[in-house]
Short mmCIF file of C-alpha atoms in Angstrom, two decimals:
data_model
loop_
_atom_site.label_atom_id
_atom_site.label_comp_id
_atom_site.label_asym_id
_atom_site.label_seq_id
_atom_site.Cartn_x
_atom_site.Cartn_y
_atom_site.Cartn_z
CA MET A 207 105.06 248.75 -25.73
CA TYR A 208 108.77 249.74 -24.67
CA VAL A 209 109.12 253.53 -23.54
CA ALA A 210 112.57 254.70 -24.04
CA VAL A 211 114.92 256.20 -21.29
CA LYS A 212 117.44 258.79 -21.22
CA GLY A 213 120.68 259.55 -18.80
CA GLY A 214 123.50 257.07 -18.27
CA GLU A 215 126.07 258.28 -20.85
CA ARG A 216 128.79 257.93 -18.30
CA ALA A 217 128.00 254.86 -17.16
CA ILE A 218 127.93 253.22 -20.49
CA ALA A 219 130.96 254.74 -21.79
CA ASN A 220 133.31 252.98 -18.94
CA ALA A 221 130.90 249.97 -18.95
CA HIS A 222 132.22 249.74 -22.30
CA ALA A 223 135.96 250.58 -21.39
CA LEU A 224 135.99 248.16 -18.49
CA LEU A 225 134.87 245.31 -21.63
CA ALA A 226 137.51 246.23 -23.79
CA LYS A 227 140.00 246.25 -20.55
CA GLU A 228 138.43 242.38 -19.58
CA GLY A 229 138.42 241.29 -23.34
CA ARG A 230 142.61 242.20 -23.43
CA GLY A 231 142.89 239.85 -20.70
CA ASP A 232 146.88 239.88 -19.27
CA PRO A 233 148.53 242.91 -20.49
CA ALA A 234 151.74 241.11 -19.92
CA LEU A 235 150.28 238.36 -22.90
CA SER A 236 150.40 239.48 -26.40
CA PRO A 237 146.87 240.40 -27.86
CA LEU A 238 145.50 238.22 -30.14
CA ASN A 239 145.94 238.74 -33.88
CA PRO A 240 143.04 238.19 -35.77
CA ALA A 241 145.49 236.80 -38.80
CA ALA A 242 146.07 234.21 -36.22
CA VAL A 243 142.41 233.65 -35.16
CA ALA A 244 141.82 233.15 -38.95
CA GLY A 245 144.47 230.46 -39.27
CA GLN A 246 144.35 228.40 -36.00
CA LEU A 247 140.43 228.69 -35.13
CA GLY A 248 139.29 227.80 -38.37
CA VAL A 249 136.63 225.86 -37.53
CA LEU A 250 135.06 228.93 -35.37
CA VAL A 251 135.70 231.32 -38.28
CA ALA A 252 133.52 228.78 -40.32
CA ARG A 253 130.93 229.04 -37.77
CA VAL A 254 131.01 233.25 -37.61
CA MET A 255 130.81 232.74 -41.62
CA THR A 256 128.01 230.64 -41.91
CA GLU A 257 125.66 232.35 -39.40
CA GLY A 258 126.73 235.73 -40.38
CA SER A 259 125.84 234.49 -43.93
CA LEU A 260 129.11 236.28 -44.96
CA TYR A 261 132.28 234.75 -46.70
CA ASP A 262 135.53 236.81 -45.36
CA PRO A 263 137.46 234.67 -43.20
CA GLU A 264 139.53 237.74 -42.24
CA LEU A 265 136.62 239.84 -41.11
CA ALA A 266 135.02 236.67 -39.02
CA ALA A 267 138.48 236.63 -37.26
CA ARG A 268 138.22 240.48 -36.45
CA ALA A 269 134.39 239.83 -35.38
CA ILE A 270 135.50 236.71 -33.01
CA VAL A 271 138.59 238.89 -31.52
CA GLN A 272 136.27 241.96 -30.91
CA ALA A 273 133.30 240.25 -29.66
CA GLN A 274 136.13 238.07 -27.02
CA GLY A 275 134.72 234.77 -28.83
CA ASP A 276 131.12 235.30 -28.33
CA VAL A 277 129.54 233.76 -31.58
CA LEU A 278 126.32 234.99 -31.50
CA GLU A 279 127.79 238.78 -31.02
CA ALA A 280 130.29 238.07 -33.99
CA VAL A 281 127.69 237.05 -36.22
CA THR A 282 125.77 240.32 -35.16
CA LEU A 283 128.72 242.37 -36.38
CA ILE A 284 129.23 240.00 -39.68
CA ARG A 285 125.41 241.07 -40.17
CA SER A 286 125.44 244.98 -39.47
CA TYR A 287 128.63 245.29 -41.43
CA ARG A 288 127.15 243.68 -44.62
CA THR A 289 124.03 246.07 -44.50
CA THR A 290 126.90 248.69 -45.15
CA LEU A 291 128.12 247.30 -48.36
CA PRO A 292 126.21 247.57 -51.66
CA ARG A 293 125.39 244.37 -53.66
CA PHE A 294 127.34 244.20 -56.81
CA GLY A 295 125.37 241.25 -58.01
CA TYR A 296 125.24 236.80 -58.00
CA THR A 297 127.49 234.42 -58.70
CA LEU A 298 127.14 231.29 -60.90
CA PRO A 299 125.49 228.06 -58.65
CA VAL A 300 129.20 226.78 -57.33
CA ASP A 301 130.47 223.27 -58.39
CA THR A 302 130.97 221.06 -56.05
CA ALA A 303 131.95 218.45 -57.75
CA ARG A 304 134.84 220.02 -59.95
CA LEU A 305 137.50 220.40 -57.52
CA PRO A 306 139.12 217.51 -55.96
CA PRO A 307 137.91 217.57 -51.85
CA GLN A 308 140.32 217.49 -49.38
CA ARG A 309 137.93 215.39 -47.78
CA ARG A 310 135.17 212.87 -48.65
CA ILE A 311 133.45 210.25 -47.16
CA SER A 312 130.72 208.14 -47.52
CA ALA A 313 128.82 206.28 -45.31
CA THR A 314 126.88 204.23 -47.50
CA PHE A 315 129.23 203.00 -50.14
CA LYS A 316 132.66 201.81 -49.20
CA ASP A 317 134.12 201.26 -52.68
CA LEU A 318 132.73 204.31 -54.23
CA PRO A 319 134.72 205.76 -57.53
CA GLY A 320 137.78 208.39 -56.84
CA GLY A 321 137.97 206.42 -53.11
CA GLN A 322 137.10 207.73 -49.53
CA GLN A 323 139.48 210.61 -48.21
CA LEU A 324 139.84 211.30 -44.23
CA GLY A 325 140.69 215.04 -45.17
CA ALA A 326 141.39 216.78 -42.09
CA THR A 327 139.06 215.68 -39.44
CA PHE A 328 138.64 214.94 -35.41
CA ASP A 329 136.90 211.69 -36.58
CA TYR A 330 139.04 209.06 -35.20
CA THR A 331 140.67 210.92 -33.08
CA HIS A 332 140.71 209.48 -29.08
CA ARG A 333 139.29 212.90 -28.23
CA LEU A 334 142.04 213.29 -24.88
CA PHE A 335 144.35 215.92 -24.31
CA THR A 336 147.66 215.86 -26.61
CA ASP A 337 150.99 217.01 -25.52
CA ARG A 338 150.79 220.99 -25.12
CA ASP A 339 154.12 221.49 -27.35
CA THR A 340 153.18 218.88 -29.93
CA ALA A 341 151.98 219.94 -33.38
CA GLY A 342 150.24 216.87 -34.06
CA PRO A 343 151.77 213.39 -35.51
CA ALA A 344 153.75 213.50 -38.40
CA SER A 345 152.42 212.49 -41.95
CA ALA A 346 153.74 209.49 -43.78
CA PRO A 347 152.72 210.33 -47.67
CA ASP A 348 151.11 207.23 -49.17
CA GLY A 349 152.38 208.27 -52.86
CA GLY A 350 149.65 207.33 -54.60
CA GLY A 351 148.49 209.59 -57.70
CA PRO A 352 145.65 211.36 -57.98
CA PRO A 353 142.52 208.79 -58.94
CA ASP A 354 141.64 208.85 -62.26
CA GLU A 355 137.86 208.76 -62.28
CA GLY A 356 137.53 211.92 -60.58
CA MET A 357 134.96 211.96 -57.47
CA PRO A 358 131.36 211.83 -58.62
CA ARG A 359 128.78 212.64 -56.29
CA VAL A 360 127.59 209.58 -54.89
CA SER A 361 123.90 210.45 -55.60
CA ASP A 362 124.95 210.28 -59.19
CA LEU A 363 125.78 206.97 -58.78
CA LEU A 364 122.59 205.27 -57.65
CA GLY A 365 120.88 208.33 -59.54
CA ALA A 366 121.37 205.86 -62.55
CA SER A 367 119.25 203.42 -61.45
CA ALA A 368 116.83 205.33 -59.97
CA LEU A 369 116.62 203.83 -56.42
CA ILE A 370 117.45 207.29 -54.93
CA GLU A 371 115.52 210.39 -56.42
CA PRO A 372 116.94 212.87 -58.71
CA ASP A 373 118.58 216.28 -58.31
CA GLN A 374 115.61 218.33 -57.91
CA ALA A 375 115.72 220.58 -60.86
CA LEU A 376 113.14 222.98 -62.11
CA ASP A 377 111.66 223.58 -65.44
CA GLY A 378 113.47 226.84 -66.67
CA ASP A 379 116.04 227.10 -63.89
CA PRO A 380 113.83 229.92 -62.20
CA GLU A 381 115.63 233.01 -60.11
CA PRO A 382 115.34 231.74 -55.97
CA GLY A 383 113.91 233.56 -53.53
CA ASP A 384 116.09 235.92 -51.75
CA LEU A 385 115.47 236.32 -48.19
CA THR A 386 118.16 239.27 -47.60
CA ARG A 387 115.67 240.95 -50.55
CA GLU A 388 111.99 239.63 -49.73
CA PRO A 389 110.58 238.71 -46.31
CA ALA A 390 109.85 235.37 -45.42
CA VAL A 391 106.50 234.07 -46.50
CA PHE A 392 104.94 230.74 -45.86
CA PRO A 393 105.33 228.21 -47.04
CA MET A 394 108.60 228.53 -48.97
CA THR A 395 109.83 226.95 -51.51
CA ARG A 396 112.84 224.52 -51.15
CA ALA A 397 115.13 227.27 -52.10
CA GLU A 398 114.34 229.67 -49.85
CA ARG A 399 114.41 227.34 -46.73
CA LEU A 400 117.93 226.14 -47.90
CA GLN A 401 119.06 229.89 -47.79
CA SER A 402 117.54 230.28 -44.64
CA LEU A 403 118.46 227.11 -43.06
CA ALA A 404 121.97 228.07 -44.51
CA ARG A 405 122.80 230.86 -42.00
CA GLY A 406 120.39 229.34 -38.93
CA ASP A 407 122.01 228.56 -35.80
CA GLU A 408 124.40 224.91 -35.73
CA GLY A 409 122.89 224.25 -32.22
CA PHE A 410 119.19 224.77 -32.65
CA LEU A 411 119.58 222.73 -36.33
CA LEU A 412 121.92 219.74 -34.18
CA ALA A 413 119.26 219.61 -32.00
CA LEU A 414 116.22 219.56 -34.23
CA GLY A 415 117.90 216.86 -37.03
CA TYR A 416 118.99 214.84 -33.16
CA SER A 417 115.36 214.65 -32.83
CA THR A 418 114.38 213.54 -36.17
CA GLN A 419 116.87 210.39 -35.34
CA ARG A 420 115.35 209.78 -31.85
CA GLY A 421 112.08 209.05 -33.81
CA TYR A 422 110.45 212.87 -33.72
CA GLY A 423 109.70 212.75 -37.51
CA ASN A 424 111.69 209.63 -38.14
CA ASN A 425 113.56 209.84 -41.58
CA HIS A 426 116.22 207.11 -41.38
CA PRO A 427 119.12 209.11 -42.49
CA PHE A 428 122.53 207.57 -43.96
CA ALA A 429 125.28 210.18 -44.55
CA GLY A 430 125.51 209.42 -48.41
CA GLU A 431 128.32 211.51 -49.20
CA ILE A 432 130.46 214.56 -46.75
CA ARG A 433 132.55 216.72 -49.13
CA VAL A 434 134.93 219.36 -47.90
CA GLY A 435 137.11 221.56 -50.16
CA GLU A 436 137.57 224.33 -51.91
CA VAL A 437 135.35 226.01 -55.06
CA ASP A 438 136.35 228.64 -57.46
CA VAL A 439 133.51 231.59 -57.33
CA GLU A 440 133.08 232.96 -60.73
CA ILE A 441 130.75 236.19 -60.91
CA GLU A 442 128.76 237.35 -64.33
CA ILE A 443 129.98 241.10 -64.86
CA PRO A 444 128.03 242.92 -67.41
CA GLU A 445 130.56 244.98 -68.41
CA LEU A 446 132.52 242.35 -69.41
CA GLY A 447 129.68 239.51 -70.80
CA TYR A 448 131.71 236.65 -69.65
CA PRO A 449 131.84 234.86 -66.13
CA VAL A 450 135.10 235.82 -64.52
CA PRO A 451 136.58 233.45 -61.54
CA VAL A 452 137.06 236.12 -58.35
CA GLY A 453 138.49 233.71 -56.24
CA ARG A 454 138.05 230.62 -54.28
CA VAL A 455 135.80 229.69 -50.83
CA GLU A 456 135.73 226.66 -48.97
CA LEU A 457 132.78 224.96 -48.10
CA THR A 458 131.17 221.55 -47.01
CA GLU A 459 128.54 219.67 -48.72
CA CYS A 460 126.75 217.07 -47.01
CA GLN A 461 124.10 214.70 -49.31
CA MET A 462 121.87 212.83 -46.90
CA VAL A 463 119.94 209.80 -48.23
CA ASN A 464 116.76 208.67 -46.47
CA GLN A 465 114.85 205.56 -46.38
CA PHE A 466 111.28 206.41 -48.31
CA SER A 467 108.74 203.57 -48.40
CA GLY A 468 107.01 205.01 -51.82
CA SER A 469 103.29 206.61 -51.74
CA ALA A 470 100.50 206.45 -54.07
CA ASP A 471 102.19 208.03 -57.14
CA THR A 472 105.88 207.45 -56.07
CA PRO A 473 107.94 204.05 -56.25
CA ALA A 474 110.34 203.53 -52.99
CA GLN A 475 113.45 205.01 -53.55
CA PHE A 476 115.97 206.87 -50.80
CA THR A 477 114.98 210.78 -50.65
CA ARG A 478 117.88 213.17 -50.24
CA GLY A 479 118.37 215.91 -47.85
CA TYR A 480 120.85 218.65 -49.08
CA GLY A 481 123.53 220.81 -46.57
CA LEU A 482 126.34 223.38 -47.53
CA ALA A 483 128.12 225.57 -45.10
CA PHE A 484 130.68 227.80 -45.45
CA GLY A 485 134.20 226.66 -44.50
CA ARG A 486 134.85 223.34 -42.50
CA SER A 487 131.77 223.32 -40.84
CA GLU A 488 130.51 219.55 -41.04
CA ARG A 489 128.13 219.12 -38.01
CA LYS A 490 126.60 222.14 -39.08
CA ALA A 491 126.04 220.56 -43.09
CA MET A 492 124.88 217.38 -41.56
CA SER A 493 122.30 219.41 -39.71
CA MET A 494 120.73 221.30 -42.10
CA SER A 495 120.54 218.21 -44.39
CA LEU A 496 118.86 216.57 -41.83
CA VAL A 497 116.43 219.04 -41.43
CA ASP A 498 115.95 220.16 -45.08
CA ARG A 499 114.65 216.39 -45.62
CA SER A 500 112.33 216.81 -42.72
CA LEU A 501 110.95 219.88 -44.03
CA ARG A 502 109.91 217.87 -46.93
CA ALA A 503 107.91 215.91 -45.39
CA GLY A 504 104.36 217.89 -46.94
CA GLU A 505 106.24 217.71 -50.24
CA LEU A 506 106.68 213.79 -50.23
CA GLY A 507 102.96 213.25 -48.76
CA GLU A 508 104.26 211.73 -45.12
CA ARG A 509 102.66 212.56 -41.86
CA ALA A 510 103.86 216.10 -40.27
CA ALA A 511 103.61 215.82 -36.47
CA ALA A 512 107.10 216.48 -35.30
CA PRO A 513 108.50 219.83 -34.62
CA ALA A 514 111.46 219.42 -37.27
CA GLN A 515 108.39 218.75 -39.73
CA ASP A 516 106.88 222.32 -39.44
CA GLU A 517 108.43 224.46 -41.72
CA GLU A 518 107.16 227.57 -40.31
CA PHE A 519 107.98 226.60 -36.47
CA VAL A 520 111.62 225.59 -37.84
CA ILE A 521 112.26 228.78 -39.97
CA SER A 522 110.95 231.63 -38.02
CA HIS A 523 112.90 230.72 -34.65
CA SER A 524 116.67 229.34 -36.91
CA ASP A 525 117.97 232.82 -37.04
CA ASN A 526 120.24 233.48 -33.94
CA VAL A 527 120.62 236.83 -34.41
CA GLN A 528 116.66 237.49 -34.52
CA ALA A 529 116.63 234.62 -31.36
CA THR A 530 118.95 236.54 -29.45
CA GLY A 531 117.97 240.05 -29.93
CA PHE A 532 114.62 239.33 -28.63
CA VAL A 533 115.23 237.08 -25.87
CA GLU A 534 118.12 239.54 -24.77
CA HIS A 535 115.79 242.79 -25.18
CA LEU A 536 114.81 241.19 -22.15
CA LYS A 537 117.26 242.95 -19.57
CA LEU A 538 116.89 247.01 -21.13
CA PRO A 539 115.27 248.94 -19.16
CA HIS A 540 111.26 248.13 -18.87
CA TYR A 541 110.40 250.18 -16.38
CA VAL A 542 107.32 251.83 -17.46
CA ASP A 543 106.18 248.54 -19.08
CA PHE A 544 106.78 246.86 -15.70
CA GLN A 545 105.30 249.86 -13.67
CA ALA A 546 102.37 249.38 -15.55
CA GLU A 547 102.11 245.52 -14.79
CA LEU A 548 102.67 245.99 -11.53
CA GLY A 549 99.57 248.70 -11.22
CA LEU A 550 97.50 246.21 -12.45
CA VAL A 551 98.74 243.35 -10.15
CA ARG A 552 98.19 245.49 -6.99
CA ARG A 553 94.65 246.22 -8.13
CA LEU A 554 93.91 243.00 -8.85
CA ASN A 555 95.26 241.54 -5.45
CA ALA A 556 93.21 244.28 -3.83
CA GLU A 557 90.18 243.10 -5.75
CA PHE A 558 91.15 239.38 -4.25
CA ARG A 559 91.38 240.61 -0.82
CA GLU A 560 87.97 242.17 -0.93
CA ARG A 561 86.44 239.23 -2.74
CA ALA A 562 87.99 237.34 0.28
CA GLU A 563 87.11 239.67 3.12
CA GLY A 564 83.24 239.48 2.03
CA ALA A 565 83.28 235.95 1.17
CA SER A 566 84.17 235.63 5.32
CA GLY A 567 81.76 237.96 6.22
CA ARG A 568 79.16 236.01 4.66
CA HIS A 569 80.51 232.62 6.31
CA ASP A 570 80.72 234.51 9.68
CA GLY A 571 77.20 236.12 9.59
CA ALA A 572 75.83 232.50 8.64
CA GLU A 573 77.40 230.95 11.68
CA GLU A 574 75.54 233.56 13.95
CA ALA A 575 72.27 233.04 12.59
CA MET Y 4 141.75 255.05 -79.26
CA THR Y 5 140.87 253.03 -76.05
CA SER Y 6 141.27 249.40 -76.32
CA GLN Y 7 138.91 247.75 -74.23
CA ALA Y 8 140.12 245.39 -71.39
CA LEU Y 9 137.77 242.47 -74.02
CA PRO Y 10 138.08 243.44 -77.78
CA ALA Y 11 134.99 243.56 -79.47
CA GLY Y 12 133.37 240.60 -81.27
CA HIS Y 13 135.77 238.08 -78.97
CA SER Y 14 135.45 234.19 -79.35
CA GLY Y 15 135.13 231.65 -76.94
CA GLU Y 16 138.89 230.97 -76.97
CA ALA Y 17 139.94 234.27 -75.91
CA ASP Y 18 137.33 234.45 -73.24
CA ALA Y 19 138.91 231.24 -71.99
CA ALA Y 20 142.25 233.12 -71.95
CA TRP Y 21 141.04 236.12 -70.13
CA ARG Y 22 139.32 234.23 -67.61
CA GLN Y 23 142.15 232.08 -66.48
CA TRP Y 24 144.09 235.45 -66.58
CA ALA Y 25 141.65 237.18 -63.84
CA ARG Y 26 141.66 233.77 -62.06
CA ALA Y 27 145.26 233.73 -61.76
CA LEU Y 28 145.33 237.62 -60.71
CA ALA Y 29 142.28 237.03 -58.09
CA LEU Y 30 143.89 234.26 -56.70
CA ALA Y 31 147.65 236.11 -55.78
CA GLY Y 32 148.46 235.79 -52.51
CA PRO Y 33 148.35 239.40 -50.21
CA GLY Y 34 150.57 242.02 -51.00
CA VAL Y 35 152.13 240.11 -54.52
CA LEU Y 36 150.37 242.23 -57.07
CA ASP Y 37 151.00 245.42 -55.13
CA ALA Y 38 155.31 244.53 -54.83
CA ALA Y 39 154.55 243.25 -58.36
CA TRP Y 40 153.14 246.78 -59.48
CA ARG Y 41 155.90 248.81 -57.21
CA GLU Y 42 158.90 246.99 -59.57
CA TRP Y 43 156.96 247.53 -62.81
CA GLU Y 44 159.06 249.88 -65.16
CA PRO Y 45 157.81 252.00 -66.94
CA LYS Y 46 154.76 252.45 -65.57
CA PRO Y 47 151.80 254.10 -67.26
CA GLU Y 48 149.93 256.59 -66.03
CA VAL Y 49 146.73 254.86 -63.37
CA GLN Y 50 143.42 256.72 -63.75
CA ALA Y 51 140.87 255.28 -61.01
CA ILE Y 52 137.43 255.09 -63.09
CA ARG Y 53 135.34 253.12 -60.75
CA GLY Y 54 136.94 252.13 -57.07
CA PRO Y 55 138.73 250.26 -55.65
CA GLU Y 56 135.15 249.85 -53.51
CA ALA Y 57 134.03 246.69 -51.99
CA GLY Y 58 130.73 244.97 -51.70
CA LEU Y 59 128.67 242.03 -51.72
CA VAL Y 60 128.15 239.05 -54.23
CA MET Y 61 125.50 236.56 -53.30
CA MET Y 62 126.67 233.11 -53.32
CA ARG Y 63 124.62 230.49 -55.48
CA ALA Y 64 124.68 226.94 -55.17
CA ARG Y 65 122.33 223.90 -56.16
CA THR Y 66 119.48 222.19 -54.35
CA ASP Y 67 121.28 218.74 -54.18
CA GLY Y 68 124.48 219.46 -55.63
CA GLY Y 69 122.76 219.71 -59.02
CA GLY Y 70 119.19 220.69 -58.79
CA ALA Y 71 117.54 224.23 -58.47
CA ARG Y 72 119.62 227.14 -57.55
CA PHE Y 73 119.38 228.61 -54.15
CA ASN Y 74 121.24 231.71 -52.33
CA LEU Y 75 123.71 230.35 -50.11
CA GLY Y 76 124.82 232.95 -48.44
CA GLU Y 77 127.17 236.75 -49.63
CA ALA Y 78 131.32 236.92 -50.05
CA THR Y 79 132.52 240.44 -49.69
CA VAL Y 80 134.22 241.22 -53.09
CA THR Y 81 136.27 244.77 -54.01
CA ARG Y 82 136.32 245.54 -57.62
CA ALA Y 83 137.85 248.29 -59.41
CA THR Y 84 138.21 249.66 -62.99
CA VAL Y 85 141.39 252.19 -64.13
CA ARG Y 86 142.35 253.46 -66.98
CA LEU Y 87 146.05 253.09 -68.34
CA HIS Y 88 147.48 255.60 -70.24
CA GLY Y 89 151.08 256.88 -71.58
CA GLY Y 90 154.03 255.68 -70.68
CA PRO Y 91 155.02 252.10 -72.55
CA LEU Y 92 151.51 251.94 -74.03
CA THR Y 93 150.79 252.54 -77.55
CA ALA Y 94 146.75 253.36 -76.91
CA ASP Y 95 144.85 254.21 -73.94
CA ALA Y 96 143.88 250.70 -72.15
CA MET Y 97 141.04 249.65 -69.67
CA GLY Y 98 141.18 247.17 -67.01
CA THR Y 99 138.59 245.78 -64.71
CA ALA Y 100 138.63 243.38 -61.70
CA TYR Y 101 136.55 241.80 -59.12
CA VAL Y 102 138.43 240.04 -56.01
CA LEU Y 103 136.97 238.12 -53.60
CA GLY Y 104 138.03 239.74 -49.64
CA THR Y 105 138.22 243.64 -48.99
CA ASP Y 106 141.57 244.10 -50.23
CA THR Y 107 141.55 247.04 -51.85
CA ALA Y 108 144.82 247.25 -53.60
CA HIS Y 109 144.76 243.65 -54.49
CA ALA Y 110 141.54 244.61 -56.62
CA LEU Y 111 143.60 247.99 -57.57
CA HIS Y 112 146.59 246.35 -58.95
CA ALA Y 113 144.53 243.03 -60.56
CA ALA Y 114 142.92 245.89 -62.31
CA ILE Y 115 146.22 247.52 -63.54
CA PHE Y 116 147.60 244.14 -64.68
CA GLN Y 117 144.23 243.74 -66.60
CA GLY Y 118 144.86 247.13 -68.13
CA LEU Y 119 148.27 245.77 -69.47
CA LEU Y 120 146.62 242.82 -70.40
CA ALA Y 121 145.22 244.34 -72.87
CA ASP Y 122 147.61 246.32 -74.84
CA GLU Y 123 149.31 244.38 -77.51
CA THR Y 124 152.80 245.64 -76.62
CA GLN Y 125 152.65 244.77 -73.16
CA ARG Y 126 150.60 241.23 -72.60
CA GLU Y 127 153.64 239.38 -73.46
CA ARG Y 128 155.66 240.54 -70.69
CA VAL Y 129 152.83 240.58 -67.97
CA LEU Y 130 151.67 236.77 -69.23
CA THR Y 131 155.62 235.84 -68.48
CA GLU Y 132 156.63 238.09 -65.32
CA ILE Y 133 153.26 238.08 -63.10
CA ILE Y 134 150.40 235.77 -64.92
CA THR Y 135 152.73 232.33 -65.22
CA PRO Y 136 154.87 232.44 -62.03
CA LEU Y 137 151.47 233.01 -59.96
CA GLU Y 138 149.86 230.27 -61.70
CA ARG Y 139 152.93 228.15 -61.46
CA GLU Y 140 152.80 228.78 -57.63
CA GLN Y 141 149.21 228.26 -57.43
CA ALA Y 142 149.16 225.16 -59.50
CA ALA Y 143 152.19 223.99 -56.37
CA ARG Y 144 149.86 224.97 -53.66
CA ASP Y 145 146.97 222.72 -54.63
CA ALA Y 146 149.47 219.90 -55.41
CA GLY Y 147 150.26 220.11 -52.09
CA ARG Y 148 146.93 220.36 -50.68
CA GLN Y 149 146.20 217.29 -52.78
CA ALA Y 150 149.07 215.53 -52.16
CA ASP Y 151 148.21 215.90 -48.03
CA ALA Y 152 144.72 215.28 -48.96
CA GLN Y 153 145.24 211.52 -50.87
CA SER Y 154 147.78 210.56 -47.93
CA THR Y 155 144.47 210.05 -46.22
CA ARG Y 156 142.69 208.21 -48.53
CA VAL Y 157 141.45 204.93 -46.69
CA ASP Y 158 140.06 201.81 -47.87
CA PHE Y 159 137.05 200.18 -45.68
CA PHE Y 160 136.48 196.68 -45.28
CA SER Y 161 133.24 195.21 -44.01
CA VAL Y 162 133.54 192.51 -41.48
CA ALA Y 163 129.90 191.41 -41.89
CA ARG Y 164 126.97 191.48 -44.21
CA GLU Y 165 128.83 192.05 -47.21
CA HIS Y 166 126.53 191.64 -50.70
CA GLU Y 167 123.63 190.29 -47.98
#
């Protein structure tokens, strides 16, 4: 039970003033400009948008500055802000295969149609500090024209020969459940699970994905394809009667391909896990696809014994706003709560002492006899 | 008479054109449409019918890229509907725009140019002075990004276990 407290207004106001002062840093330096944050800390902005479940780089950058770089605090700001806005509708499903991606790699196929493109990546860097003032190495354009054959999804290439499971379409393309509108009920559909994982904490999903690789629900994954690029967003507008493009968003997509030995009614084939996140969020998309696959254990008739295969455990603990709210509320005044427990412990201690004294009394008596 | 942003009995072809124009207006950089409207003469009167107001759209994607739909997360979007009358217009015209983000001026000005596009006498001028330059700029930006991306194309050579 939580009992409210009163008082402390002045102290609280001063604490907030002090927080702002700490956040300002050296007053001789110019304050952080959110637009510069959006441009120069793009990966952090992507994380705040993804876990805040709201695509808006400008707002995410503002949240990061206000939260003094605390990702969860920034995510909470974004989540609170979204509750103040009306919902205008839904977009058409984004088509990640349509626009030429900036980055597109496959760890499974060396020579895939459309070729591989590293894009803007930290891969293959030396992970050493560079000179402070260099903008980075010069680039040497290769002059090659755009690929003629387009960049089909890797899953569609193997899919043709049925060695990889096809896209999981459902009859009649039903409306997916929406966790922002209805409470989570277990077991979830895969669509609901993906929505939940999409805004789940990157660190938590990374750890769970890692656990599956280390043998806790082993599913032997390969990165079938990773894409980063901008997709057009179109929304269905009732008064116009046709979908209208409203802008573009940058997304990271990961198709994880996993070994599957088959079951009584399915031949051996590769199964899939899917990850999709806002902005440049490759680690998140990869972790999400690993966990999406491990949570399909029940559907694929696998023995589910590892934490990453337990849907209720994973989904209930992946939201970092919920998690931090419950953990951090412990620091708020719990005086009445604690007083009650203190009284209980005192009484139990007194009873324990009485029992101990009584027992030693009997013992002394026996000696005398 | 009010000419709708979308004439009744529209064809698929007309839809495609409207979508393309909406796309160009939505992708305009910050401040571009504001400046264009400031310099636009003669101006019709603009009456705000709805907004500009910020809201949300739930972005959808497909499981595995091409399977069942799921809700990925929301995006901010700003919408505006205006009625234009007087000035160079032959009749009142309506314009509606939806633009990602919370830039209310962007949505308002996109709606105004949508309204001008709905007027037969203004359409050519909007296409020449606004839409075409926007499309050219966006194509150049895309081409630049694509060239950057293509400079990172890679051929990996396996050293062992090839075609085993």
